[in-house]
XYZ file of C-alpha atoms in Angstrom:
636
model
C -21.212 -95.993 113.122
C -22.608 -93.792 115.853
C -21.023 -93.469 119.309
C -22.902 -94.832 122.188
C -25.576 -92.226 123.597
C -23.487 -91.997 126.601
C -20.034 -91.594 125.170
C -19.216 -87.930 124.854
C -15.913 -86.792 122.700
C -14.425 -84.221 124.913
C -11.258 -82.496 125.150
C -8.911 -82.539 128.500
C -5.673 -79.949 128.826
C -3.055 -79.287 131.558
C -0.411 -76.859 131.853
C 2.852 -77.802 130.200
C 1.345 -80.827 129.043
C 0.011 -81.633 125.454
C -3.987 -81.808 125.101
C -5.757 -85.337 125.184
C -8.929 -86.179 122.866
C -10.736 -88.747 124.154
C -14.090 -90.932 124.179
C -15.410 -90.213 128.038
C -17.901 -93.218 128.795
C -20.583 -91.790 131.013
C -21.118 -94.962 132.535
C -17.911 -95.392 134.007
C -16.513 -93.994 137.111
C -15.295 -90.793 137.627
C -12.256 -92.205 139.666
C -11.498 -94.579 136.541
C -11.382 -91.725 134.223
C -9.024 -89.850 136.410
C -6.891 -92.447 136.216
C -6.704 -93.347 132.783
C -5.806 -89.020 132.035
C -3.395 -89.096 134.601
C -1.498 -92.639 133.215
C -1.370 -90.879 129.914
C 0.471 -87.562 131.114
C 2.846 -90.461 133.708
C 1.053 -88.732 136.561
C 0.592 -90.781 140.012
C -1.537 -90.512 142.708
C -4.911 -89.917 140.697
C -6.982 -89.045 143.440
C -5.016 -85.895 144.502
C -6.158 -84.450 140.952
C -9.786 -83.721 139.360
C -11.273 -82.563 136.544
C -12.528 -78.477 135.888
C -14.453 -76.982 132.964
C -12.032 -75.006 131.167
C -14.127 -71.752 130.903
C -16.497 -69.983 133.367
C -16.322 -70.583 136.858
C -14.239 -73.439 136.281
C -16.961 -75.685 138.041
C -15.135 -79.085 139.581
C -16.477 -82.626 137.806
C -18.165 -84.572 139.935
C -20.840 -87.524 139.986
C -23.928 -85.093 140.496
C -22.932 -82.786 137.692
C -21.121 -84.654 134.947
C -24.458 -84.850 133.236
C -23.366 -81.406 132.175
C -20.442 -82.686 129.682
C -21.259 -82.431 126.470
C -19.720 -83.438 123.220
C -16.765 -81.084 122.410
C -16.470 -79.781 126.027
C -12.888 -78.647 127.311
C -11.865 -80.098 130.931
C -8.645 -79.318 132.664
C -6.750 -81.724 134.945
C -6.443 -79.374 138.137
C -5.472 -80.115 142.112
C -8.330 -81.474 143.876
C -10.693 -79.606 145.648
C -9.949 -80.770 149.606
C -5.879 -80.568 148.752
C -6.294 -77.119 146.755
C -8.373 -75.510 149.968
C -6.119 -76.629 152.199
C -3.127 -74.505 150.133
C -4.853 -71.363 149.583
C -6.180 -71.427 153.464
C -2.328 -71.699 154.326
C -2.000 -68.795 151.900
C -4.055 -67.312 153.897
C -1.702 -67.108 156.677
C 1.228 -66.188 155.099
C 2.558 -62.605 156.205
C 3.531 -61.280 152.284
C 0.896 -59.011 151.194
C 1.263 -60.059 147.359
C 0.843 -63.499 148.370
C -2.035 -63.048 149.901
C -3.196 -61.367 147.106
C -3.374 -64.006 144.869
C -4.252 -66.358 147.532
C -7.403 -64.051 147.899
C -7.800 -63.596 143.962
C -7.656 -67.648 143.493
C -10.180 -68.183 146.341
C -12.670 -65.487 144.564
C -12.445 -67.249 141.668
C -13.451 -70.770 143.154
C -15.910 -70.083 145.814
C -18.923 -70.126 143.553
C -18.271 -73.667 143.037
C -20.413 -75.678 145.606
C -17.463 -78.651 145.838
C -14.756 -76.197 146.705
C -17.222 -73.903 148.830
C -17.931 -77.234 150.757
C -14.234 -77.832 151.260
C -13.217 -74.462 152.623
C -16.173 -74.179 154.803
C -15.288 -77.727 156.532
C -11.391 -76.039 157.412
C -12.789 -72.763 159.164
C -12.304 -71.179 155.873
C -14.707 -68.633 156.808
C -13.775 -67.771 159.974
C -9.970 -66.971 158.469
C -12.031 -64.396 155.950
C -13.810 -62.920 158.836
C -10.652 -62.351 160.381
C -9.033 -60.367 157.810
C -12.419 -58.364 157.438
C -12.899 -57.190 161.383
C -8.640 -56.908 161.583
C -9.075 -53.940 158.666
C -5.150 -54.075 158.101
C -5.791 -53.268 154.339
C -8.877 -51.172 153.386
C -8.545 -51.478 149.604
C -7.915 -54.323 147.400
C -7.115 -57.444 150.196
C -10.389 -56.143 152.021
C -12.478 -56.116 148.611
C -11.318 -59.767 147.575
C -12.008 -60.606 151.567
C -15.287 -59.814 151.371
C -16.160 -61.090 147.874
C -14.399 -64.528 148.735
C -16.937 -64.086 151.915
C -20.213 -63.787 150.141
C -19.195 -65.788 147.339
C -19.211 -68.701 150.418
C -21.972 -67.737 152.132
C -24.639 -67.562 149.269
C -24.384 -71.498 149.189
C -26.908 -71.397 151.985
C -24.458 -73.817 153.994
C -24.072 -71.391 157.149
C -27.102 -68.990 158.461
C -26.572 -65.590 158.505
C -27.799 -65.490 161.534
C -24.558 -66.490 163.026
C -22.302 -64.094 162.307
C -20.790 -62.314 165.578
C -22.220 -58.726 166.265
C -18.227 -57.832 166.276
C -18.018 -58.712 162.639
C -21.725 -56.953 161.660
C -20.255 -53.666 163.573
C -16.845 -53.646 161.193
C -18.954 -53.941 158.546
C -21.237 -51.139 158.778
C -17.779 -48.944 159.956
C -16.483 -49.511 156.564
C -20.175 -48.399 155.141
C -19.767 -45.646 157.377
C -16.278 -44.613 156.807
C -15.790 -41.311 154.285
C -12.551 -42.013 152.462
C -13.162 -45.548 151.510
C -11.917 -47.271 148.689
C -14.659 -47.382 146.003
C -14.525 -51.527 145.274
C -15.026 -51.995 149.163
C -18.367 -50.316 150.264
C -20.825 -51.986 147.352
C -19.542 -55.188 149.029
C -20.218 -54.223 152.474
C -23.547 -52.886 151.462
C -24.232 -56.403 149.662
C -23.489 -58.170 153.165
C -25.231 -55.873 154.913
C -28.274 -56.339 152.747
C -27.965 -60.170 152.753
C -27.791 -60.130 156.766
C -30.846 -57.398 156.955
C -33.090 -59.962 154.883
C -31.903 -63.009 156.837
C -31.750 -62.335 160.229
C -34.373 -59.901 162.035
C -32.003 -59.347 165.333
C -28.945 -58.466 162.580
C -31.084 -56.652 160.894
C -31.937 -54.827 163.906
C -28.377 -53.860 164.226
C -27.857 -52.893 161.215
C -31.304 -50.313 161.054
C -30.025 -48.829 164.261
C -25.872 -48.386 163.187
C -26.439 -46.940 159.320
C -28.171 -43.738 158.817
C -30.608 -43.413 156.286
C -28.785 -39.917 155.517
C -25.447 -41.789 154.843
C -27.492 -44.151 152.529
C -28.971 -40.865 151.179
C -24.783 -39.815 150.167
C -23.792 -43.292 148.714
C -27.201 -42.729 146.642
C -26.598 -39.244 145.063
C -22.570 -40.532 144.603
C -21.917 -41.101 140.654
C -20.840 -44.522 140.847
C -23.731 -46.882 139.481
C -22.441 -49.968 141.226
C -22.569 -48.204 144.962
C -25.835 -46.529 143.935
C -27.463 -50.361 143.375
C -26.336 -51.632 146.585
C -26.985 -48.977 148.926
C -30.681 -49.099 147.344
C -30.561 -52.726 147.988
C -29.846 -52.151 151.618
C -32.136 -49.365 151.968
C -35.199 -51.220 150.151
C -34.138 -54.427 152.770
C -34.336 -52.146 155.536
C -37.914 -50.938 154.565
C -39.056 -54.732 154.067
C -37.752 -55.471 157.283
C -39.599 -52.118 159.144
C -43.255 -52.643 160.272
C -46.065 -50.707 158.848
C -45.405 -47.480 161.149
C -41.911 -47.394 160.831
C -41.834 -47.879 157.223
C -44.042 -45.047 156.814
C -41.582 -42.339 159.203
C -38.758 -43.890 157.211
C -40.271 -43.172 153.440
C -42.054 -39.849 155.161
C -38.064 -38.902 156.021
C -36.386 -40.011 152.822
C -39.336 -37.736 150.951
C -38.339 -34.577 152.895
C -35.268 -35.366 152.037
C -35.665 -35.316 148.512
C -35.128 -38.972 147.131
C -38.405 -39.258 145.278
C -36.701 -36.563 142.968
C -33.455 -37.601 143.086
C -34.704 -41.177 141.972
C -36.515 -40.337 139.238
C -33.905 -37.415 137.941
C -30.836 -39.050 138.043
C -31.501 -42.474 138.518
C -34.492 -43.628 136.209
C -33.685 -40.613 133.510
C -29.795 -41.282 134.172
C -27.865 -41.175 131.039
C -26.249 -44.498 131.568
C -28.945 -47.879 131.286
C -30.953 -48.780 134.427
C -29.190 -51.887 135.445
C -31.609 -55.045 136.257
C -30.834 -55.280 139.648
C -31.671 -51.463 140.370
C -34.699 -51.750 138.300
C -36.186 -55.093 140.750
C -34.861 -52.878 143.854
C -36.958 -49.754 142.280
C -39.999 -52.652 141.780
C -39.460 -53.251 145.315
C -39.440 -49.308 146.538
C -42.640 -48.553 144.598
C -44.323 -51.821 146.303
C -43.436 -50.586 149.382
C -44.810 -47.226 148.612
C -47.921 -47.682 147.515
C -47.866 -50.868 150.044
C -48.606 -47.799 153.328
C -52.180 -47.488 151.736
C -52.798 -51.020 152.472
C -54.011 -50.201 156.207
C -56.766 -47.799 154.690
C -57.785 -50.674 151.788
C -58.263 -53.031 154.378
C -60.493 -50.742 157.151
C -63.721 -50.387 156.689
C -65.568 -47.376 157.777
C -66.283 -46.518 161.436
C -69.905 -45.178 162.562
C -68.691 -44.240 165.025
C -65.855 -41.990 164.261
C -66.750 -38.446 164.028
C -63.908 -37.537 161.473
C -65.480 -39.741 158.956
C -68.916 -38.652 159.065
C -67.654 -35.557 158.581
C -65.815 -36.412 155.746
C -68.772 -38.060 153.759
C -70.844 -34.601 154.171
C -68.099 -32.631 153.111
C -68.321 -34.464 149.770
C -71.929 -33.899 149.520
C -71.586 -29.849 150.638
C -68.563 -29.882 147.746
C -71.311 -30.695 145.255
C -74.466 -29.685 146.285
C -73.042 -26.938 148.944
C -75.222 -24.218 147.316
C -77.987 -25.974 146.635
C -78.331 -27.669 149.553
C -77.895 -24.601 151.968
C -80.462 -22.608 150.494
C -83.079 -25.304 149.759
C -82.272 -26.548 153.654
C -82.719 -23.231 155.758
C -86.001 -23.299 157.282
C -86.827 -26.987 156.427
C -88.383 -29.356 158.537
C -86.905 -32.343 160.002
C -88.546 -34.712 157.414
C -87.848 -32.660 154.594
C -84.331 -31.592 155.571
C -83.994 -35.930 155.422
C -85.333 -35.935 152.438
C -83.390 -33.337 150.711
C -79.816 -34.943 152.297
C -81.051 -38.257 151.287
C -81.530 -37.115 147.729
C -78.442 -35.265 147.080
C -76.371 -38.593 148.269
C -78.470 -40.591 145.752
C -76.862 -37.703 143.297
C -73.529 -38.981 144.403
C -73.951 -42.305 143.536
C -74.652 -43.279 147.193
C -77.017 -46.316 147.664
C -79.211 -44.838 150.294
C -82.188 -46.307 149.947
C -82.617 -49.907 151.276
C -85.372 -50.638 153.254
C -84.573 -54.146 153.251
C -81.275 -53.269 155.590
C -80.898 -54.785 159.254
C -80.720 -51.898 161.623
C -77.178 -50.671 162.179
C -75.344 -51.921 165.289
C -74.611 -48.320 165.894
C -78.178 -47.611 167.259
C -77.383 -49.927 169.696
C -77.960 -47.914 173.087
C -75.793 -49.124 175.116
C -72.849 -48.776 172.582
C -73.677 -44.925 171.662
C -73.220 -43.780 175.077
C -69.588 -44.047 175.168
C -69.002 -43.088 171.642
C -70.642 -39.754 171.132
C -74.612 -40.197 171.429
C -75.503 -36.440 170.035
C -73.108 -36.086 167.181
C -73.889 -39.719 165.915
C -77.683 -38.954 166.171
C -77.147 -35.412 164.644
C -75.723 -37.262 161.619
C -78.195 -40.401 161.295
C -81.193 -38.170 161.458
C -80.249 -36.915 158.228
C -81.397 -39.920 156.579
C -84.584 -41.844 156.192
C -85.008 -45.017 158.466
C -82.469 -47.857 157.176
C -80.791 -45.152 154.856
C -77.518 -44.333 155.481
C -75.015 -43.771 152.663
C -71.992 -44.979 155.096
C -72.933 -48.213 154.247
C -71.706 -48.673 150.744
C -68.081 -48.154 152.585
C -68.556 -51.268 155.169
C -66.453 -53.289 152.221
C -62.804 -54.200 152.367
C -61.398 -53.527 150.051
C -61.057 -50.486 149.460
C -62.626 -49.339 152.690
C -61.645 -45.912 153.482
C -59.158 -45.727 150.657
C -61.977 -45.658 148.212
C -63.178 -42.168 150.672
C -59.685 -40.774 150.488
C -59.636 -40.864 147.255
C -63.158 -39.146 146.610
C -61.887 -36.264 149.132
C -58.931 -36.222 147.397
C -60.328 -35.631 143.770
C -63.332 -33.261 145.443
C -59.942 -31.208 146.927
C -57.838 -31.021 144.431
C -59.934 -30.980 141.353
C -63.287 -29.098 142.488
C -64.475 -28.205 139.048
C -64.153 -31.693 137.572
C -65.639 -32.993 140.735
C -68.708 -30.451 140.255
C -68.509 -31.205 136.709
C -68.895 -34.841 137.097
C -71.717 -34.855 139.813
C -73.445 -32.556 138.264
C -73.353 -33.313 134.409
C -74.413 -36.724 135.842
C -77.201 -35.100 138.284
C -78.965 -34.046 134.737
C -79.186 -36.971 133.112
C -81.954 -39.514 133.354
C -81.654 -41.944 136.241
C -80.515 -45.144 133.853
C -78.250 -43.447 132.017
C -76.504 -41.179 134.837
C -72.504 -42.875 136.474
C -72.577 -42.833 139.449
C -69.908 -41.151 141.093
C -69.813 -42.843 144.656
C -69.793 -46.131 143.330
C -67.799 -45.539 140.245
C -65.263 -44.323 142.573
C -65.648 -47.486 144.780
C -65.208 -50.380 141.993
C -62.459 -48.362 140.413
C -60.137 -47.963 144.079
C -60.515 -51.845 143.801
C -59.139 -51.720 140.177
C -56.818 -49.933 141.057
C -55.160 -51.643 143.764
C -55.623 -55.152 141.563
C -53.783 -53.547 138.887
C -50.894 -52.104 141.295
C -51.180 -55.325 143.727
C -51.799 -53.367 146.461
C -51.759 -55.753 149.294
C -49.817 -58.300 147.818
C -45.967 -59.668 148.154
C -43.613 -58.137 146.566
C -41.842 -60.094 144.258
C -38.160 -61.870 144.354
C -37.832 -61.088 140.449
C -39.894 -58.928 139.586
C -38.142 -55.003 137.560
C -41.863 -53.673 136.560
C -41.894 -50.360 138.350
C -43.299 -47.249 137.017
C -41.506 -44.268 136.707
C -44.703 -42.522 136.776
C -45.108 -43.058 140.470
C -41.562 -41.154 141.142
C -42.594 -38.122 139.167
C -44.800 -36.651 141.631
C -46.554 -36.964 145.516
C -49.546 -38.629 146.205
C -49.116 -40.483 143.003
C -51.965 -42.782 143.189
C -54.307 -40.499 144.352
C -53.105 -38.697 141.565
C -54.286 -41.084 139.020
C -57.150 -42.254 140.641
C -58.815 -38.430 139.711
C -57.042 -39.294 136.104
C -58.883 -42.877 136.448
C -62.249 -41.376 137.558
C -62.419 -38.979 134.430
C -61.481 -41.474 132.161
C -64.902 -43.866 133.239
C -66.926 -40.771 132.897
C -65.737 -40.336 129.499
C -66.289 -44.108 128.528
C -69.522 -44.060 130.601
C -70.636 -41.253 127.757
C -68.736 -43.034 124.673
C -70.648 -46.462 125.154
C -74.232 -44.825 126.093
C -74.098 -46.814 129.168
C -76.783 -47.236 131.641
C -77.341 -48.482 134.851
C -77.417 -52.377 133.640
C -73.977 -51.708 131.696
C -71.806 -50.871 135.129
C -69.609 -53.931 134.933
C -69.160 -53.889 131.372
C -67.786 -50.256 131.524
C -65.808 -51.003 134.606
C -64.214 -54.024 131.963
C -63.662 -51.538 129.378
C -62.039 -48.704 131.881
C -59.673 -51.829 133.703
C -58.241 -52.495 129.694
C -57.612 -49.438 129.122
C -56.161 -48.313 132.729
C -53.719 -51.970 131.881
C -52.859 -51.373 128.577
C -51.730 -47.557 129.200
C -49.987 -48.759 132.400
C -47.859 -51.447 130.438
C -46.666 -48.657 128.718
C -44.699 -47.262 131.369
C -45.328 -43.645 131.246
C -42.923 -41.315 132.974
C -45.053 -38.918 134.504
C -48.992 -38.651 135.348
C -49.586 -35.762 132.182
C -48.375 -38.512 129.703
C -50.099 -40.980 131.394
C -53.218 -38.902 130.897
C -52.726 -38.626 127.011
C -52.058 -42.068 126.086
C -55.083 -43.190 128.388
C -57.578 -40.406 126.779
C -55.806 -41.786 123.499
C -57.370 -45.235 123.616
C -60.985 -44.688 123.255
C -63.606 -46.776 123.527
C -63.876 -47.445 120.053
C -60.058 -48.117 120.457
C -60.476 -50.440 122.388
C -62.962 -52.690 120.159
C -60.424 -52.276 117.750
C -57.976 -54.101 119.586
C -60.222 -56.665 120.696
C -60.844 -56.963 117.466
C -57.409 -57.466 116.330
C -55.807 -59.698 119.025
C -58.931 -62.077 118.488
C -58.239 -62.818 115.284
C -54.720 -62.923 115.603
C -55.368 -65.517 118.283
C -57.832 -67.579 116.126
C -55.668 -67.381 113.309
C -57.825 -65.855 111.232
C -55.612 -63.620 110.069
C -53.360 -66.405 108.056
C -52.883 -65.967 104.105
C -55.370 -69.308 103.032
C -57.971 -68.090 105.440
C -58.090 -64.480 103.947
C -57.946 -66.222 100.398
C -60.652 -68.123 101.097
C -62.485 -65.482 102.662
C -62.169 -63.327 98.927
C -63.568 -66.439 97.250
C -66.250 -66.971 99.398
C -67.054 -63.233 99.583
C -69.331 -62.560 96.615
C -72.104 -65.044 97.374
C -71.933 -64.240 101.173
C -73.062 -60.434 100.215
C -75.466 -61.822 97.958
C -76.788 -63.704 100.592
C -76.764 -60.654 102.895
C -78.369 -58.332 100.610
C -81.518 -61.255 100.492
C -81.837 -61.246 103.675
C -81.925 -57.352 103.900
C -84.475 -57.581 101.411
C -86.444 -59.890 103.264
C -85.961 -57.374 106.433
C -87.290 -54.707 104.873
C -90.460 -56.388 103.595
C -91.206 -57.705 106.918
C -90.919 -54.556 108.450
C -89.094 -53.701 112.221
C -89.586 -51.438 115.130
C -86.751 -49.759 117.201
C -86.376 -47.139 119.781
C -86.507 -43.585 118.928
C -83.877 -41.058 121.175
C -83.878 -37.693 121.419
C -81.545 -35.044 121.164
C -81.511 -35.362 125.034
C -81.305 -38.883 124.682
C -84.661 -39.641 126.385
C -86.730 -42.351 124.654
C -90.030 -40.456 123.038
C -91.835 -43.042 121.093
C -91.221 -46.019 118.841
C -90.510 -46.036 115.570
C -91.107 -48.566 112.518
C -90.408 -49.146 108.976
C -91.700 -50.981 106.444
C -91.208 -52.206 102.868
C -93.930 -53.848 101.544
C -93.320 -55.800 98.038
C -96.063 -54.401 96.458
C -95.882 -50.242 96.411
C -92.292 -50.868 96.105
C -91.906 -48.249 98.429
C -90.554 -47.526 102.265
C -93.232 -46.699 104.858
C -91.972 -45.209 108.004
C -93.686 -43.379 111.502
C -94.300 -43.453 114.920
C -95.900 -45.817 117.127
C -98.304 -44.212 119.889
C -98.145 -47.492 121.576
C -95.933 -50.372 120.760
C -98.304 -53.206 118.681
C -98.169 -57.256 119.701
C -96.140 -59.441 117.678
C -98.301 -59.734 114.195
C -96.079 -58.139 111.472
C -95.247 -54.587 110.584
C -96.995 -54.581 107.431
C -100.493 -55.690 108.948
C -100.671 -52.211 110.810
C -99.555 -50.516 107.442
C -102.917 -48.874 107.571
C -103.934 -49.378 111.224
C -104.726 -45.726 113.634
C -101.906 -46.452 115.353
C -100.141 -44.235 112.683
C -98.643 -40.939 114.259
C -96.496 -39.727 111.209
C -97.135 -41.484 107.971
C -95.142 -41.058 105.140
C -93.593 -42.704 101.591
C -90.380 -42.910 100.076
């Protein structure tokens, strides 16, 4: 016969003392079990005992977690929790150093349990641990086991950081401070000074202003993989903590410095395994980094500011500088608009909209105190309601999307050139353009990185890619803006098929970036790896997988069925070709010249093909078989 569902068979030891097997009854009180093991060892006074779990943290039984008993668990009969604080607190006291030892040693190993945590806090437990910490009497093992026993208490989220004294925060940046330190103590300090930097802002503070960023920079480049994890944990809670402009001198200083190269050297390509927690704190320093181009995502472009009208001709003069200056000397007014206007179009600049509102910056009153002349000098280069400053009035990516178009113009002129102009030559439908290719894909970009967003409490998805190398992103965004071109020309795109490229560029630019790629150049050949066709491919694949066509009775049912289904395709072919069709004929420029048509009437038993002058209506194929609309006539 079965045991009751809540009847566990457990096991219960103490020292000296034989084990006990017995039937524990869920339903019935904790206090009554208690006493029934202690009756059967002769043991009095039940309640100063309680029951452990054998292994682990040797969590304390109680009415909230005895849930957690299961059938063939191991207790142990052990003091109780209120009576077994109060003796290692007295420990605490005691002037023999090995006693205090293994006072400390027994408190480490308790303190994660929320019962005994509860106990010690209630007796000033902490305040005897801070005590020992700010004294400093012993800087190597009593001091470790101090300040483990201390966190250990404090992670129960029972006392606020925030009120530790600004005595005790001081000793413990000394010891982060100190040189000759022993090697289990500073990780520990590091992990209290992180905790206090992401709990309390006026700690934190304190803590920003007393360690250096250079002596985080030496327990960094130290060998020891445990020190290296929390003194990036501090450093990445010091960064959270900094506003936008200080975060930006901080990572600007740590960059001279050398840590981008130090990170990705001997940290991320460090012959021992990247640890999870330094992977989440290298998650955390890559947000943060890519997290300073937030302020350009989210600003739209200024009229009004000199700098960045300037900035939008010198892409135009990068492309067109030739061109323009020779076609533009001697021009008139109208013509010299004209010519500008055109040339932006080239770029991929919509600026053309009659339908536009004039722009608040013809405002009178507003252009007298913000540069009349230079603004004027720069709208009358475009027609009336024209102006190609428009297209980056949206946030995102706001000036981030012009950065990166000067950046790629800079850096890689001849692509640039390449890519304006290849696309300058084509026909208007079928030409990318650049200006607001390079728009939509900034915003893919910073979707894909999360630009903008929180960084997450779990999260170890960094890239190594972004520590190989400065100006990362704007790195790959000239890798990104290649890589469109190049679908743009495998998928014969035009105008109408924007979005559907811009779908085919993000799955790519994902599924290369899940890869993790070390560095930008490998980046590059996986991405130009995974065509377009590629990418069908894997559609392909991960549909069916997902519908299950895939399984072994569906592709033996699929061979059965497979002979009268081509049957039934080559009919219908038949049928086709007898009826006749029309399609588009492309040149080797790929410039629709005329319209072709074949034919396969049933009685010459023979294929008629040529070209249309002008498309016909909808009567059938084979009704003009004979018609002048004929160009080229001929039989097969």
């Amino acid at each position: 016969m079965a045991p009751p569902r809540n009847v566990v068979k457990i096991a219960v030891q103490m020292r000296d003392a034989i084990p006990q097997l017995i039937r524990l009854d869920q339903a019935k009180p904790l206090a009554a079990v208690l006493k029934e093991v202690c009756d059967a060892w002769s043991l009095v006074h039940s309640e100063r005992y309680a029951l452990q779990f054998a292994d682990g943290h040797r969590k304390y039984i109680t009415e909230n977690n005895r849930t957690e008993i299961k059938n063939g668990s191991i207790l142990c009969l052990s003091t109780a929790p209120d009576l077994e604080a109060e003796r290692l607190l007295g420990g605490l006291q005691c002037g023999s150093r090995e006693r205090r030892r293994e006072t400390l040693q027994h408190l480490v190993l308790l303190a994660p349990d929320m019962t005994f945590a509860q106990e010690v806090i209630s007796r000033d437990g902490l305040q005897r641990l801070g005590t020992i910490i700010e004294d400093g009497d012993d800087l190597g093992e009593l001091l470790a086991l101090a300040l483990r026993a201390f966190l250990e208490l404090m992670e129960h989220g029972m006392v606020s950081w925030e009120t530790l004294s600004i005595p005790f925060v001081r000793k413990v940046v000394c010891y982060v401070n100190m040189n000759l330190m022993d090697a289990s103590v500073q990780p520990l300090a590091l992990r209290l000074l992180e905790s206090v930097t992401l709990s309390s802002p006026a700690l934190g503070q304190l803590v920003k202003s007393e360690v250096p960023l250079d002596r985080l920079l030496v327990h960094l480049q130290v060998m020891n993989q445990q020190l290296q994890t929390k003194a990036m944990a501090l450093l990445t809670a010091l960064l959270q903590g900094a506003s936008s402009t200080e975060r930006k001198h901080m990572l600007d200083y740590l960059w001279q410095r050398n840590l981008r190269q130090f990170i990705y050297k001997n940290i991320i390509h460090s012959a021992a395994p990247l640890g999870d927690e330094m992977a989440h704190h290298l998650y955390v320093l890559q947000a943060l980094m890519l997290g300073l181009l937030e302020p350009r995502m989210r600003t739209p472009l200024d009229p009004y500011s000199q700098e960045q009208r300037e900035q939008l001709q010198a892409l135009r003069q990068a492309a067109f500088d030739p061109e323009g200056e020779s076609l533009g000397t001697g021009l008139s007014a109208d013509r010299r608009r004209s010519l500008c206007a055109r040339e932006f179009r080239k770029l991929g600049f919509s600026v053309s909209n009659p339908s536009l509102a004039p722009h608040p910056c013809l405002n009178p009153g507003l252009l007298c105190s913000r540069g009349l002349e230079s603004l004027l000098s720069y709208l009358s280069l475009f027609p009336q309601n024209s102006n190609p400053a428009q297209d980056l009035e949206r946030v995102p990516p706001g000036l981030l999307a012009l950065d990166n178009m000067l950046y790629f113009s800079r850096h890689a002129p001849s692509a640039y050139s390449r890519f304006v102009l290849e696309n300058s030559s084509r026909e208007d439908k079928h030409e990318c353009p650049f200006a607001r290719s390079s728009i939509q894909l900034t915003v893919l970009l910073c979707e894909l990185l999360h630009i903008g967003e929180p960084c997450s409490e779990t999260a170890q998805d960094f890239s190594p890619m972004f520590f190989s190398q400065d100006q990362s992103f704007h790195e790959l965004f000239c890798v990104s803006i290649q890589l469109l071109n190049k679908t743009w020309k495998e998928m014969r795109a035009t105008q109408e098929d924007f979005d559907k490229v811009m779908q085919v560029v993000r799955e790519q630019l994902a599924r290369t970036l899940a890869l993790k790629p070390s560095s930008l150049e490998l980046f590059r050949t996986k991405v130009n790896a995974l065509p377009y066709g590629e990418v069908l491919r894997l559609r392909q694949t991960e549909r069916l997988h997902q519908e299950g066509t895939l399984a072994p009775p569906i592709l033996e049912l699929r061979e059965k069925l497979k002979p009268e289904l081509m049957g039934l395709i080559r009919q219908q072919r038949l049928l086709r070709l007898c009826e006749g069709t029309l399609f588009r004929k492309i040149s080797s420029r790929r410039r629709q010249t005329s319209c072709g048509s074949a034919a396969c009437p049933l009685t010459t038993r023979c294929c008629s093909m040529g070209t249309w002058r002008r498309v016909p209506a909808h009567p059938p194929l084979r009704a003009y078989l004979s018609s002048s609309l004929w160009l080229i006539s001929r039989h097969c």
